[in-house]
Amino acid sequence: MTICSFQPPVRTLMGPGPADVHPRVLSALARPTIGHLDPAFVSMMDELKTLLRSAFRTDNALTMPVSAPGSAGMETCFLNLVEPGDKVIVCVNGVFGGRMQDNVIRAGGEPICVQDPWGRAVDPNKLEDALKAHPDARIVAFVQAETSTGAGSDTATLVDMAHRHDCLTIVDVVTALGGSPVEVDAWGIDAVYAGSQKCLSCTPGLAPISLNERALAKVRARSTPVRSWFQDLNLVLGYWNGDGQAGGKRTYHHTAPVNALYGLHEALLMLAEEGVEQAWQRHRRHHLALRAGLEAMGLELVVPEAERLPQLNAVSVPGGIDDAAVRAQLLSQYNLELGAGLGPLAGKIWRIGLMGYSSRPENILLCVGALGSVLNEQGLAVDTGAALNRVQQALAS
Ligand SMILES: Cc1ncc(COP(=O)(O)O)c(C=O)c1O
């Protein structure tokens, strides 16, 4: 066997993530590697934190990327904030809420699960009932944008409710950040984590996080050490912020993923250039155009309109159509990746992502045109021409 350099096929990524990475980010990644304590790198880190704060809409001093994927952002929040014995109310309406529950157990806490149907937002009334039933709960955790279903929850209301019952909040904005409103300070979120590979148009592997002073006070007051050395924020901050070090000087904690951070810096710079609110509007506009095309083909969106995420569109697979065969044909003939359903929705839905650099008019036209052709080939009569017209009209309006 001869092994050569790996040349990936060029795909259009319209699944649940990773999304397409912007060429500016790819070229930033290829810049020369420098030392992670080099003064030039340290000033890039400072800019990166400033850019992250404006993406999260926060002034939190502790705002930084964890050097690992979104799941590590999740673990960092739970391992630092949950102490053995802490009761944590976890709202579960899909895969990632379920993972939060698992994280609470692994951190030694006691999860109280509030279950909502897959494909629906978290129900604030159920949270209120759980808070009343468990007045000793310390933390409320939920996913703002549930990537497994495309349902978006009302973070402002849920956080406010948690605070009225003296709970801190941990919110997953992995799929939300950059694609739909995330207002860390205005909504009072205490701890939040995201991922680089969704609406930020960066490569996978980094997890921006932000904690406010209330959350940090709980971390500092722990009576037991954080169970992960790598993710102990008390230690990581010596590197990212110079906390606890003489003269605020940064010290070695781990070797930062230098080039990956160049990529995130570029991605966040692009978001700032576009404007965070303009990026939210772009995602919404493109969602409406995709929806117009899908509905013109007779396809149905799973999530009720008021709870739909613009960046992740869950579509019911029509009866008699083989979900996997359609996705395989889209990939082989059109280099187009759509996502499959997970858990109870496996085989029943497609997940069409319009995230970050993937959220472009040409991708919507490609997706609607290719899906229409493949469905016709699979025996479902759909009017692809009419659907493409509807997309164009929606984009023009
Ligand atoms: C809502 C949500 N949370 C957490 C994660 C985990 O992120 P990662 O796959 O980068 O570890 C994902 C990934 O898709 C996600 O969509």
XYZ file of N, CA and C and ligand atoms in Angstrom, residues 16 69-71 74 96 99 143 145 147 172 174-175 193 197-198, ligand 1:
64
model
N -25.211 18.988 10.509
C -25.247 19.619 11.841
C -23.894 20.145 12.300
N -12.660 20.248 21.679
C -13.959 20.527 21.054
C -15.062 20.919 22.024
N -16.246 21.209 21.474
C -17.382 21.677 22.259
C -17.661 20.815 23.483
N -17.503 19.499 23.336
C -17.759 18.587 24.465
C -16.854 18.931 25.646
N -18.295 21.807 27.450
C -19.361 21.296 28.315
C -18.747 20.740 29.608
N -28.059 16.501 23.318
C -27.034 17.225 24.081
C -27.476 17.547 25.502
N -26.483 14.568 27.354
C -25.054 14.552 27.718
C -24.775 15.418 28.939
N -29.763 23.347 26.872
C -29.150 23.631 25.571
C -30.015 24.672 24.865
N -29.687 25.795 21.686
C -29.950 25.374 20.300
C -29.660 23.880 20.217
N -29.024 20.804 18.613
C -28.606 20.438 17.254
C -29.225 19.121 16.794
N -25.677 25.754 26.966
C -24.950 25.283 25.774
C -25.379 26.138 24.591
N -23.466 25.960 21.661
C -22.544 25.445 20.634
C -23.060 25.788 19.231
N -24.331 25.490 18.978
C -24.875 25.744 17.641
C -25.449 27.142 17.518
N -20.929 27.760 27.054
C -19.869 27.192 26.215
C -20.368 27.067 24.787
N -16.892 25.092 15.327
C -17.132 24.523 13.995
C -18.529 24.739 13.427
N -19.344 25.548 14.100
C -20.726 25.710 13.624
C -20.851 27.092 12.982
C -25.511 21.481 21.114
C -24.175 20.798 21.100
N -23.486 20.674 22.237
C -22.280 20.078 22.281
C -21.704 19.566 21.133
C -20.375 18.890 21.218
O -19.421 19.566 20.449
P -18.177 18.790 19.813
O -18.705 17.799 18.862
O -17.369 19.896 19.189
O -17.450 18.146 20.944
C -22.370 19.667 19.923
C -21.816 19.113 18.683
O -22.478 18.944 17.690
C -23.645 20.311 19.905
O -24.319 20.438 18.765
